[in-house]
Short mmCIF file of N, CA, C and O in Angstrom, two decimals:
data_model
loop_
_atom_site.label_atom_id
_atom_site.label_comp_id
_atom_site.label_asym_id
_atom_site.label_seq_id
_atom_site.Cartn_x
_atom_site.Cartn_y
_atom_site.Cartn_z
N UNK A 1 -19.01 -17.49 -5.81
CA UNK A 1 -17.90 -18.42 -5.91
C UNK A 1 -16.70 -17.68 -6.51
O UNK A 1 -16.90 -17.08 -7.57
N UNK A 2 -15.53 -17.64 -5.98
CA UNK A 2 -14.20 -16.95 -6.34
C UNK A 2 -13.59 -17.78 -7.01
O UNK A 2 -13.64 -18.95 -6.63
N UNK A 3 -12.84 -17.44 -8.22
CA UNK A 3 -11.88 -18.37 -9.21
C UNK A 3 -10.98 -17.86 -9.02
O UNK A 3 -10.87 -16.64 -8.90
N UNK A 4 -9.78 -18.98 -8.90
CA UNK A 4 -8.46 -17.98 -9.01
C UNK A 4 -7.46 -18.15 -10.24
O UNK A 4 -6.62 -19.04 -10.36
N UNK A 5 -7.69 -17.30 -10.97
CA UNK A 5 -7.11 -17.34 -12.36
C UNK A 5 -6.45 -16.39 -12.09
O UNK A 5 -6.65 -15.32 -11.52
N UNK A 6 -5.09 -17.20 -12.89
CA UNK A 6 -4.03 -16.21 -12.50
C UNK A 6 -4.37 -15.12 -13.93
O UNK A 6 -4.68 -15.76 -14.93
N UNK A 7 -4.36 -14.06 -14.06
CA UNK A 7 -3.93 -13.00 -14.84
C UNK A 7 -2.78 -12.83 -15.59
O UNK A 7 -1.81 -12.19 -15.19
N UNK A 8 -2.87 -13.49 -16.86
CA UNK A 8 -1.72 -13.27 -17.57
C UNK A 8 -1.59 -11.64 -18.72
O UNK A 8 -2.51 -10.91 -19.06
N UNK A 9 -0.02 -11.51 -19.07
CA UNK A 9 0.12 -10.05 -19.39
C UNK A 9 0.54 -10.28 -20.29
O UNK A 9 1.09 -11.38 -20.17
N UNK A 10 0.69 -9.80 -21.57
CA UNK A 10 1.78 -9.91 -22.86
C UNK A 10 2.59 -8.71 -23.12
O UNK A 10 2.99 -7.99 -22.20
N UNK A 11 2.83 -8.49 -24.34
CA UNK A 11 3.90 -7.08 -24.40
C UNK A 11 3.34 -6.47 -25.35
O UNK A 11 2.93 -7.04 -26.36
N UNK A 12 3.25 -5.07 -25.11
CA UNK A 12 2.80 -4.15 -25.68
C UNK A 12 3.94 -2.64 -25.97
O UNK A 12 5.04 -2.42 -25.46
N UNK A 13 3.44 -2.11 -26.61
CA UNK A 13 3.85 -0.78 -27.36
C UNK A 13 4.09 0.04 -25.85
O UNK A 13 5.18 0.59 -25.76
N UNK A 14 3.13 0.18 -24.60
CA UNK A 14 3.00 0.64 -23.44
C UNK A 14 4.33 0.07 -22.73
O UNK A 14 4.57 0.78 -21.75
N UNK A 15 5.17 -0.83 -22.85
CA UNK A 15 6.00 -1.33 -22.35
C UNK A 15 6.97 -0.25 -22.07
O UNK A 15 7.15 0.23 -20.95
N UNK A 16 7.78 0.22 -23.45
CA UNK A 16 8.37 0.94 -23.60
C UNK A 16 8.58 2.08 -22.50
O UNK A 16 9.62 2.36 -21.91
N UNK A 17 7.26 2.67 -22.40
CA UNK A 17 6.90 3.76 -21.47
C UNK A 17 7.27 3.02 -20.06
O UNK A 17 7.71 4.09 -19.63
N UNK A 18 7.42 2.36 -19.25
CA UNK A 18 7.74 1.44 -18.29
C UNK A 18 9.04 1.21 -18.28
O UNK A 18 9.60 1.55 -17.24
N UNK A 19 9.69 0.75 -19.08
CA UNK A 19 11.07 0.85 -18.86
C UNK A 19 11.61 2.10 -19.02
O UNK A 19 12.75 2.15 -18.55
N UNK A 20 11.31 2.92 -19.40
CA UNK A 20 11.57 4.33 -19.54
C UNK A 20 11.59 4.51 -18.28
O UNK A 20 12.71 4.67 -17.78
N UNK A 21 10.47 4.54 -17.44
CA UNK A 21 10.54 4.73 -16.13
C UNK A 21 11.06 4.21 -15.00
O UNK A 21 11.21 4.91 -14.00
N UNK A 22 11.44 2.71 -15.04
CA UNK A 22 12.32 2.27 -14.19
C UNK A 22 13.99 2.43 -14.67
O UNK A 22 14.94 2.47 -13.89
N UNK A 23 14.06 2.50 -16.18
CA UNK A 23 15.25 3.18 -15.71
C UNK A 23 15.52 4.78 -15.28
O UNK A 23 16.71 4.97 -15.04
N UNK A 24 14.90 5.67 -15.17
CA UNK A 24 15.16 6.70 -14.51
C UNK A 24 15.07 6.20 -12.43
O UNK A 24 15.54 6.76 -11.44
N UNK A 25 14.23 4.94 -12.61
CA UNK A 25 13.95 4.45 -11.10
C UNK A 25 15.87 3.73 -10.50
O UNK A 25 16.59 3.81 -9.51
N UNK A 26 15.88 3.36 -11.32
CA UNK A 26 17.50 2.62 -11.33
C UNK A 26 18.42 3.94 -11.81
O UNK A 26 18.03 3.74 -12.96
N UNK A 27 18.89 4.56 -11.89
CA UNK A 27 19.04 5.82 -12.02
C UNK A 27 18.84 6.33 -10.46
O UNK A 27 19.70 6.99 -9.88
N UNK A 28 18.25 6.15 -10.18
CA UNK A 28 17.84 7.13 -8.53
C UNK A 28 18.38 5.66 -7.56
O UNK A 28 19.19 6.00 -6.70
N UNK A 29 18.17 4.63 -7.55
CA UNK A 29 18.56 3.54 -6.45
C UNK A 29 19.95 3.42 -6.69
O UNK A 29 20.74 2.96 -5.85
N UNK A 30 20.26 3.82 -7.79
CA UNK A 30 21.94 3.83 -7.99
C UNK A 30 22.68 4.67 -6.98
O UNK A 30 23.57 4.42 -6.16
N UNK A 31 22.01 5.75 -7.33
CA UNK A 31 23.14 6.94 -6.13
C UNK A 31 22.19 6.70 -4.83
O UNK A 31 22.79 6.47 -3.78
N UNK A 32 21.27 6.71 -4.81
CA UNK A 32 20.86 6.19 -3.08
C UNK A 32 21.45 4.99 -2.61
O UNK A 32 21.36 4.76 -1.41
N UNK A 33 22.19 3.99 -3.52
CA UNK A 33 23.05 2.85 -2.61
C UNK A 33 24.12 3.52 -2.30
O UNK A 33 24.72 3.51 -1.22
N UNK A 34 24.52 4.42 -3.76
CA UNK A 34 25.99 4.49 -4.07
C UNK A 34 26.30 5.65 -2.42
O UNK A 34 27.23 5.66 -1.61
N UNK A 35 25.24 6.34 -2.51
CA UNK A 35 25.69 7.79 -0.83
C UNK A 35 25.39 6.70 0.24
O UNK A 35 26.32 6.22 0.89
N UNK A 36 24.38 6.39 0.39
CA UNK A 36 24.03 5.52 1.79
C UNK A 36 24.58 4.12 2.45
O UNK A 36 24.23 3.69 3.55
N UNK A 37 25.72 3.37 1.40
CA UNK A 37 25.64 1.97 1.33
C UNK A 37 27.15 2.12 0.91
O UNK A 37 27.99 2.32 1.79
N UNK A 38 27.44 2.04 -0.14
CA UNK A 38 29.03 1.86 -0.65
C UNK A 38 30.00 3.25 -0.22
O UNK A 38 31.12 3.21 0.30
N UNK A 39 29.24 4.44 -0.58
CA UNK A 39 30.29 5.49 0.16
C UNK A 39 30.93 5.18 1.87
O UNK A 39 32.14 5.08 2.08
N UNK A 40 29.79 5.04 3.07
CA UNK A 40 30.36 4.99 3.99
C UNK A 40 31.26 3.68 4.11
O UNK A 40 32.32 3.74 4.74
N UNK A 41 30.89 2.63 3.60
CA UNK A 41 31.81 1.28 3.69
C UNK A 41 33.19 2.14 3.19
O UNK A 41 34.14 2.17 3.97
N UNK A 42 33.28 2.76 2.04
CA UNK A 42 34.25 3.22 1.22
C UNK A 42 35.08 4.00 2.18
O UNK A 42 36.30 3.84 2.08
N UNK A 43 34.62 4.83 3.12
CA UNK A 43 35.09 6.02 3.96
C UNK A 43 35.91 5.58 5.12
O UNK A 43 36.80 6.28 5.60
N UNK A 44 35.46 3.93 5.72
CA UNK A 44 35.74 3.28 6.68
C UNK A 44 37.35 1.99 6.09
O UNK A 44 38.23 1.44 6.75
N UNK A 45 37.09 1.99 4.89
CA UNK A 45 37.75 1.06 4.55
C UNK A 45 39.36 1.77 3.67
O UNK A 45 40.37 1.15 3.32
N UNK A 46 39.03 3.31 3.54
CA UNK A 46 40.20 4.16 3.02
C UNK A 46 41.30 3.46 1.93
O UNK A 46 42.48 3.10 1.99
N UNK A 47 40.13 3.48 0.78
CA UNK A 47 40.27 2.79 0.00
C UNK A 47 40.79 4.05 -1.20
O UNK A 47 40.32 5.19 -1.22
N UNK A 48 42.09 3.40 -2.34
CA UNK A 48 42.61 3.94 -3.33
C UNK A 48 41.09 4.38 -3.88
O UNK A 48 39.97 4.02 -3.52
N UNK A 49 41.64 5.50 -5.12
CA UNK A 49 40.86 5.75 -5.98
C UNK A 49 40.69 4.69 -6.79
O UNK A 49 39.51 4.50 -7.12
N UNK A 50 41.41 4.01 -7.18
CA UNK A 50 41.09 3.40 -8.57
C UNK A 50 40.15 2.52 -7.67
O UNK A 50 38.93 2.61 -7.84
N UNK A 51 40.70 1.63 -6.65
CA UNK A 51 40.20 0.33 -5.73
C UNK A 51 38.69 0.98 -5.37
O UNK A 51 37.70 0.25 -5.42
N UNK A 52 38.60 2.10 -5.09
CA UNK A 52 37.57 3.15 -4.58
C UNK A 52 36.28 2.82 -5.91
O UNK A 52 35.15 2.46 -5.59
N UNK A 53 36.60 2.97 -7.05
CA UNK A 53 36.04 2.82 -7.84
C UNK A 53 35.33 1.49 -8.49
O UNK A 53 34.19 1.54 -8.97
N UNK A 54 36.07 0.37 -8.47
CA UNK A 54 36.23 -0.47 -8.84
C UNK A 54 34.94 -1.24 -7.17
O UNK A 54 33.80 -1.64 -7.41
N UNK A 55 35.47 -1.24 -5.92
CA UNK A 55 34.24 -1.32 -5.14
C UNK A 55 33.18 -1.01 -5.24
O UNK A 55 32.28 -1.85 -5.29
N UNK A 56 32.94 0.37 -5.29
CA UNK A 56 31.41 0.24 -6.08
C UNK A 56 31.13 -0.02 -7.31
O UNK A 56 29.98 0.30 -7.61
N UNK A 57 31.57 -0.35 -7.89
CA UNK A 57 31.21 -0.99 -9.73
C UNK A 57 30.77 -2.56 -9.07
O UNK A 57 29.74 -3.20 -9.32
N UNK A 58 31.95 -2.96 -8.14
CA UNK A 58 31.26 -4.25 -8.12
C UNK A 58 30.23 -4.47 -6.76
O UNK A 58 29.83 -5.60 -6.50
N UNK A 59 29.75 -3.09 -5.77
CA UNK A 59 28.69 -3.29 -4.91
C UNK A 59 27.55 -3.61 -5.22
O UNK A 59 26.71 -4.40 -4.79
N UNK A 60 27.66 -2.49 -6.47
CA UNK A 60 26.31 -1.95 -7.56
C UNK A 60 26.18 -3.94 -7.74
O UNK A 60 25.30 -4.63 -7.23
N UNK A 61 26.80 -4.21 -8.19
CA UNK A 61 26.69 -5.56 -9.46
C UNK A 61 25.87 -6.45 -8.08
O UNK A 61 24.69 -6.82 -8.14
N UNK A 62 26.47 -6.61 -7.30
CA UNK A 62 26.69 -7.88 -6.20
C UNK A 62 25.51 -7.53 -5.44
O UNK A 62 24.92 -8.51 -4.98
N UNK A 63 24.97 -6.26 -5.16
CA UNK A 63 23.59 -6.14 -4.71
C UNK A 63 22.57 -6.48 -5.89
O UNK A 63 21.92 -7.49 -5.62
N UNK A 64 22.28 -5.95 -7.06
CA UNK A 64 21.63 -6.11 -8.11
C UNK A 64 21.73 -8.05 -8.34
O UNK A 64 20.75 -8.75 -8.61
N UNK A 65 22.93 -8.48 -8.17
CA UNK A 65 22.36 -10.07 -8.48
C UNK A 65 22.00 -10.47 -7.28
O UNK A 65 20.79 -10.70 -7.34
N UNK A 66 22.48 -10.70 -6.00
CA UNK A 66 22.13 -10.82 -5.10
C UNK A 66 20.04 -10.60 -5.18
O UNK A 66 19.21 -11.47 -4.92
N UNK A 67 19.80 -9.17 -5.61
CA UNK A 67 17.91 -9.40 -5.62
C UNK A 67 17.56 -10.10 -6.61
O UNK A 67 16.56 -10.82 -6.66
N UNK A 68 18.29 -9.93 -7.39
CA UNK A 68 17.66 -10.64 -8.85
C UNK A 68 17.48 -12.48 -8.68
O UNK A 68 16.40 -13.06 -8.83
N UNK A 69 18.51 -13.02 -8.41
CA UNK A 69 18.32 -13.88 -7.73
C UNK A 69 17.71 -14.58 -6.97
O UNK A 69 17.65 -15.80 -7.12
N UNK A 70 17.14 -13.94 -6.03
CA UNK A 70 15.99 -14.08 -5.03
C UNK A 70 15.01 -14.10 -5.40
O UNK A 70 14.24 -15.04 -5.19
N UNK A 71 14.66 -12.86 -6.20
CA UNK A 71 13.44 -12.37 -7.14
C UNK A 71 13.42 -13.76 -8.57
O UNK A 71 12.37 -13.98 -9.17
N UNK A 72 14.44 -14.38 -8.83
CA UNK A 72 14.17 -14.98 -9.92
C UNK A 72 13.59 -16.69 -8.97
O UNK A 72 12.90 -17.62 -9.38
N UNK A 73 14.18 -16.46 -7.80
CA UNK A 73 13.68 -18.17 -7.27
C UNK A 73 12.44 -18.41 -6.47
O UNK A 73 12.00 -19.47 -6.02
N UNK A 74 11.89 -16.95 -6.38
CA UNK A 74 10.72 -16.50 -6.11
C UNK A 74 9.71 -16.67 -6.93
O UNK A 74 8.60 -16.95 -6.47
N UNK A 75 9.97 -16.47 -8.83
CA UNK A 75 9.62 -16.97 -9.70
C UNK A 75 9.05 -17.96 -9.88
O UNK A 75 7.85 -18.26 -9.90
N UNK A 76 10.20 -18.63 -10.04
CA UNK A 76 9.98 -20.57 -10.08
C UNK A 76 9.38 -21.01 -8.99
O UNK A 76 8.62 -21.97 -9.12
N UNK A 77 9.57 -20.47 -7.77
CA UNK A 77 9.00 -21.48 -7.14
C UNK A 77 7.54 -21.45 -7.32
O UNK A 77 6.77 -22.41 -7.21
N UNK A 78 7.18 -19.95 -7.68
CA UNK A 78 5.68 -19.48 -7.65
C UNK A 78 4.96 -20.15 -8.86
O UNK A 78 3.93 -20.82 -8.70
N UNK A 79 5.28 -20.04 -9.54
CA UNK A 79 5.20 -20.53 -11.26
C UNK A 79 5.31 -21.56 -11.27
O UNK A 79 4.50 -21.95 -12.11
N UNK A 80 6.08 -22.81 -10.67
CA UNK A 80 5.92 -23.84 -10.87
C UNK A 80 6.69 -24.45 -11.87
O UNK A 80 6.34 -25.37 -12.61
N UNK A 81 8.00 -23.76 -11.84
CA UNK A 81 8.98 -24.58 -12.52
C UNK A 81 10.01 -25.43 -12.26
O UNK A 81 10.75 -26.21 -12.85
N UNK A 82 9.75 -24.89 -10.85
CA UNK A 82 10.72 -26.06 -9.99
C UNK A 82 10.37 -27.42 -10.26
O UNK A 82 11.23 -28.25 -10.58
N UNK A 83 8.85 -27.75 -10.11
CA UNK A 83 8.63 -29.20 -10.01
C UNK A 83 8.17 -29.33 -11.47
O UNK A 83 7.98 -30.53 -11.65
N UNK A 84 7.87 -28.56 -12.70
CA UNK A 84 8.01 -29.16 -13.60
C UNK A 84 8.80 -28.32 -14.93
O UNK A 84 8.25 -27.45 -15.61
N UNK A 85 9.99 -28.73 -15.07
CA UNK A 85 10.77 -27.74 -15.54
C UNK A 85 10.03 -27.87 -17.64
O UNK A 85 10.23 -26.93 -18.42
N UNK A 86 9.46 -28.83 -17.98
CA UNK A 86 8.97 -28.40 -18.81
C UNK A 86 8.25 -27.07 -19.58
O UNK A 86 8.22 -26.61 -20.72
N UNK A 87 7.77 -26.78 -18.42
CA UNK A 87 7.13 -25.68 -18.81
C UNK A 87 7.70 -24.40 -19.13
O UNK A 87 7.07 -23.44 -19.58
N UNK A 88 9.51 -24.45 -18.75
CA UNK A 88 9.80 -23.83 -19.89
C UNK A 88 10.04 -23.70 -20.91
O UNK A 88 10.42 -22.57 -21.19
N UNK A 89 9.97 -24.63 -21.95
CA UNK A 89 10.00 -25.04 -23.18
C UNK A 89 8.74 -25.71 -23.98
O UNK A 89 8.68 -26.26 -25.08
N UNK A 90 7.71 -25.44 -22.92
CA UNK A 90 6.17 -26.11 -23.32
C UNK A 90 5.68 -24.97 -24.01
O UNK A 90 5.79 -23.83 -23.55
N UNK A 91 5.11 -25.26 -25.17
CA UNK A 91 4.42 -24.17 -25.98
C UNK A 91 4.60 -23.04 -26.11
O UNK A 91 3.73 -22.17 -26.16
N UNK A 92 6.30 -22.83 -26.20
CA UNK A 92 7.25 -21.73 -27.05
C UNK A 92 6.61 -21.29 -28.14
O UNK A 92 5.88 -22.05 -28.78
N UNK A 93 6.81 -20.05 -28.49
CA UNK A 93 7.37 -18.84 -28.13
C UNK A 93 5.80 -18.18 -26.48
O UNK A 93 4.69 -17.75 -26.77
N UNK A 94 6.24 -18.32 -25.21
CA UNK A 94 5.70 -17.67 -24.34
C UNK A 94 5.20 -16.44 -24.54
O UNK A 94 5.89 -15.43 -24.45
N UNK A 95 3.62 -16.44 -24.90
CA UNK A 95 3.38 -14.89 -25.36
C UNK A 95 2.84 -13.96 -24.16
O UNK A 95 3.00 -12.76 -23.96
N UNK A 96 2.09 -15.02 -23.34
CA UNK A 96 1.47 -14.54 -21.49
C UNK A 96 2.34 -15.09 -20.68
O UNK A 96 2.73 -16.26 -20.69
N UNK A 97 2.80 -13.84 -19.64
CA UNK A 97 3.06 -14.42 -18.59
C UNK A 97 2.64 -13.56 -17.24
O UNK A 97 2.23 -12.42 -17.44
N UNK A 98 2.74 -14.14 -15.53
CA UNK A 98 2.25 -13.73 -14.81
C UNK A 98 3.20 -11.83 -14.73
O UNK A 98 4.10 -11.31 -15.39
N UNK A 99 2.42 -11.44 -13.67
CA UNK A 99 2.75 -10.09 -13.45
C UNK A 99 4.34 -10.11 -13.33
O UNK A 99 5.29 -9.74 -14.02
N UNK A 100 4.14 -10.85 -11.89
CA UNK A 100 5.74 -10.92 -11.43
C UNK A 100 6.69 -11.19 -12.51
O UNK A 100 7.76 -10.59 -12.56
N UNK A 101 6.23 -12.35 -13.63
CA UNK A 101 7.40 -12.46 -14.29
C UNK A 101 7.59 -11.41 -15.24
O UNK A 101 8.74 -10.99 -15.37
N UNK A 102 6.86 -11.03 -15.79
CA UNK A 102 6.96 -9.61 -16.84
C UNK A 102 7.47 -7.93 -16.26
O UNK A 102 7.99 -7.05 -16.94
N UNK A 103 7.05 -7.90 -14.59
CA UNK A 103 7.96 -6.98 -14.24
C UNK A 103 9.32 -7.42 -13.91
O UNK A 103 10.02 -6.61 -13.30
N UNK A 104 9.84 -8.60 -14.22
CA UNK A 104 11.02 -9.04 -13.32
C UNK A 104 12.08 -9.06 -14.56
O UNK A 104 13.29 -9.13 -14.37
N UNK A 105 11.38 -8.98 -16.07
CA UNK A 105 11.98 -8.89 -17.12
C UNK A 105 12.28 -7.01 -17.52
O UNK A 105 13.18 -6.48 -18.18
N UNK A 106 10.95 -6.33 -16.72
CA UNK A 106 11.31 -5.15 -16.91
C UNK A 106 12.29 -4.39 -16.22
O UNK A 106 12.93 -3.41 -16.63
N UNK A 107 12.36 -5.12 -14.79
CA UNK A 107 13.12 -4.41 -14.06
C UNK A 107 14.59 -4.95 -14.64
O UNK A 107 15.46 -4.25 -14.12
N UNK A 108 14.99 -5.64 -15.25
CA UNK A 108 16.27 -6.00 -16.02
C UNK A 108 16.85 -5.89 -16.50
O UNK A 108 18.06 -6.12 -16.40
N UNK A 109 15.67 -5.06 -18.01
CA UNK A 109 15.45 -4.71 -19.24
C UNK A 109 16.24 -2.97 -18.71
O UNK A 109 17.26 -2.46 -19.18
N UNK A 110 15.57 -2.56 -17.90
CA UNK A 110 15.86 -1.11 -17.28
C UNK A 110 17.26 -1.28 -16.38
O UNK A 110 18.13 -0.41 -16.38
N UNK A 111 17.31 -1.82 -16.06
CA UNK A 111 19.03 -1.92 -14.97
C UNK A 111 19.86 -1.56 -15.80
O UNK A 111 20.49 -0.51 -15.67
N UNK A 112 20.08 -2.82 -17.34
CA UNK A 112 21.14 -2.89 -17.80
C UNK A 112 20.80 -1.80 -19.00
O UNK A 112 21.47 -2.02 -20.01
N UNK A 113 20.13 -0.96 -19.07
CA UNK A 113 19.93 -0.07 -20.00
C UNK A 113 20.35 1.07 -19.59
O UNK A 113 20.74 1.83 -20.47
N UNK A 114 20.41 1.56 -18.11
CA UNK A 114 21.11 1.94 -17.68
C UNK A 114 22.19 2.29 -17.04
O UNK A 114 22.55 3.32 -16.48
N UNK A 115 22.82 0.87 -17.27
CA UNK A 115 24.38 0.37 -17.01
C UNK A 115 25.21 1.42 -18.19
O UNK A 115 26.28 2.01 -18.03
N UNK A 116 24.32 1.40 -19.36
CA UNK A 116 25.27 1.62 -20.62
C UNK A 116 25.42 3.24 -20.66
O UNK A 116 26.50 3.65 -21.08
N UNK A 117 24.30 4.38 -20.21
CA UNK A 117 25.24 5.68 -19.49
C UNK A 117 26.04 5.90 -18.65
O UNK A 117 26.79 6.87 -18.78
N UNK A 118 26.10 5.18 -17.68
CA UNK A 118 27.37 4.80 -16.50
C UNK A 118 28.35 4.33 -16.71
O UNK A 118 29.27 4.42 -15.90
N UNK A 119 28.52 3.50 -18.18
CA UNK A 119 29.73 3.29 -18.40
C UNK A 119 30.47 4.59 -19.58
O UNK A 119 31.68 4.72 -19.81
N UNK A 120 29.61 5.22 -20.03
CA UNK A 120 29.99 6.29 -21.10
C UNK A 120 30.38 7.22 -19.72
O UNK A 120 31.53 6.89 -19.44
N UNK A 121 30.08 7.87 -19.09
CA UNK A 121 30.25 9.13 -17.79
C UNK A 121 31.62 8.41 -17.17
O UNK A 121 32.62 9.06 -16.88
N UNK A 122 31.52 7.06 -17.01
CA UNK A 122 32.79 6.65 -16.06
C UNK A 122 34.17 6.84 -16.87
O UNK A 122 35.18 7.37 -16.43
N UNK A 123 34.00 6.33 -18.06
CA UNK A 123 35.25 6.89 -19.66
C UNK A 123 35.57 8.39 -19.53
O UNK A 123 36.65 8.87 -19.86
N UNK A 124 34.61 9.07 -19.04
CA UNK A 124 35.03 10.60 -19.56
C UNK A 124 35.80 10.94 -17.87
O UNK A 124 36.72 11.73 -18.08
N UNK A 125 35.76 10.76 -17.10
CA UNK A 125 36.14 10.98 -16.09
C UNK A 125 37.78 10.36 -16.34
O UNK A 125 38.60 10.40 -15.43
#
């Protein structure tokens, strides 16, 4: 007989090591949008420098919410907060949660952690 229990995850010291690694992962999807995706739009559209710049600052952004988004209503719907929104505020502080939602906090945790060298490199330029 098969049970299906979902597998819940909490946070650990190992975390750390994980976001470490997706942000070097975000780090690499950055310039693979930034050459494959915003440069040629950029090349076609003969765009100022500053305007040049300022487009991909906000491609980067507008793709990143654009998944996050998706990925977050993918969440709820899976989880079951759509139909009962209690359960986010049911038996706070949330110490388990499913896979998806704990990588969806890591992959976040790592984006905007690496927002904050991209904005130090973009100053010195």
């Amino acid at each position: 007989v098969f049970t299906s229990d979902v597998v819940q995850y909490t946070y650990g010291v190992k975390d750390v090591c994980i976001v470490f690694f997706y942000f070097l992962i975000s780090i690499v999807m950055h310039a693979v949008i930034q050459e494959y995706l915003l440069d040629k739009v950029n090349r076609k559209l003969h765009l100022s420098k500053i305007k040049h710049s300022k487009f991909n600052e906000s491609g980067q952004l507008l793709l990143f919410f654009i998944i996050s988004i998706v990925w977050a209503s993918e969440i709820i719907r899976r989880d079951g907060y759509l139909t009962s929104i209690s359960k986010l505020w049911a038996d706070y502080p949330h110490l388990e949660m499913t896979y998806l939602f704990k990588f969806y906090f890591i992959i976040q945790i790592s984006y905007w952690l690496h927002a904050f060298p991209e904005l130090y490199f973009q100053k010195v330029k």
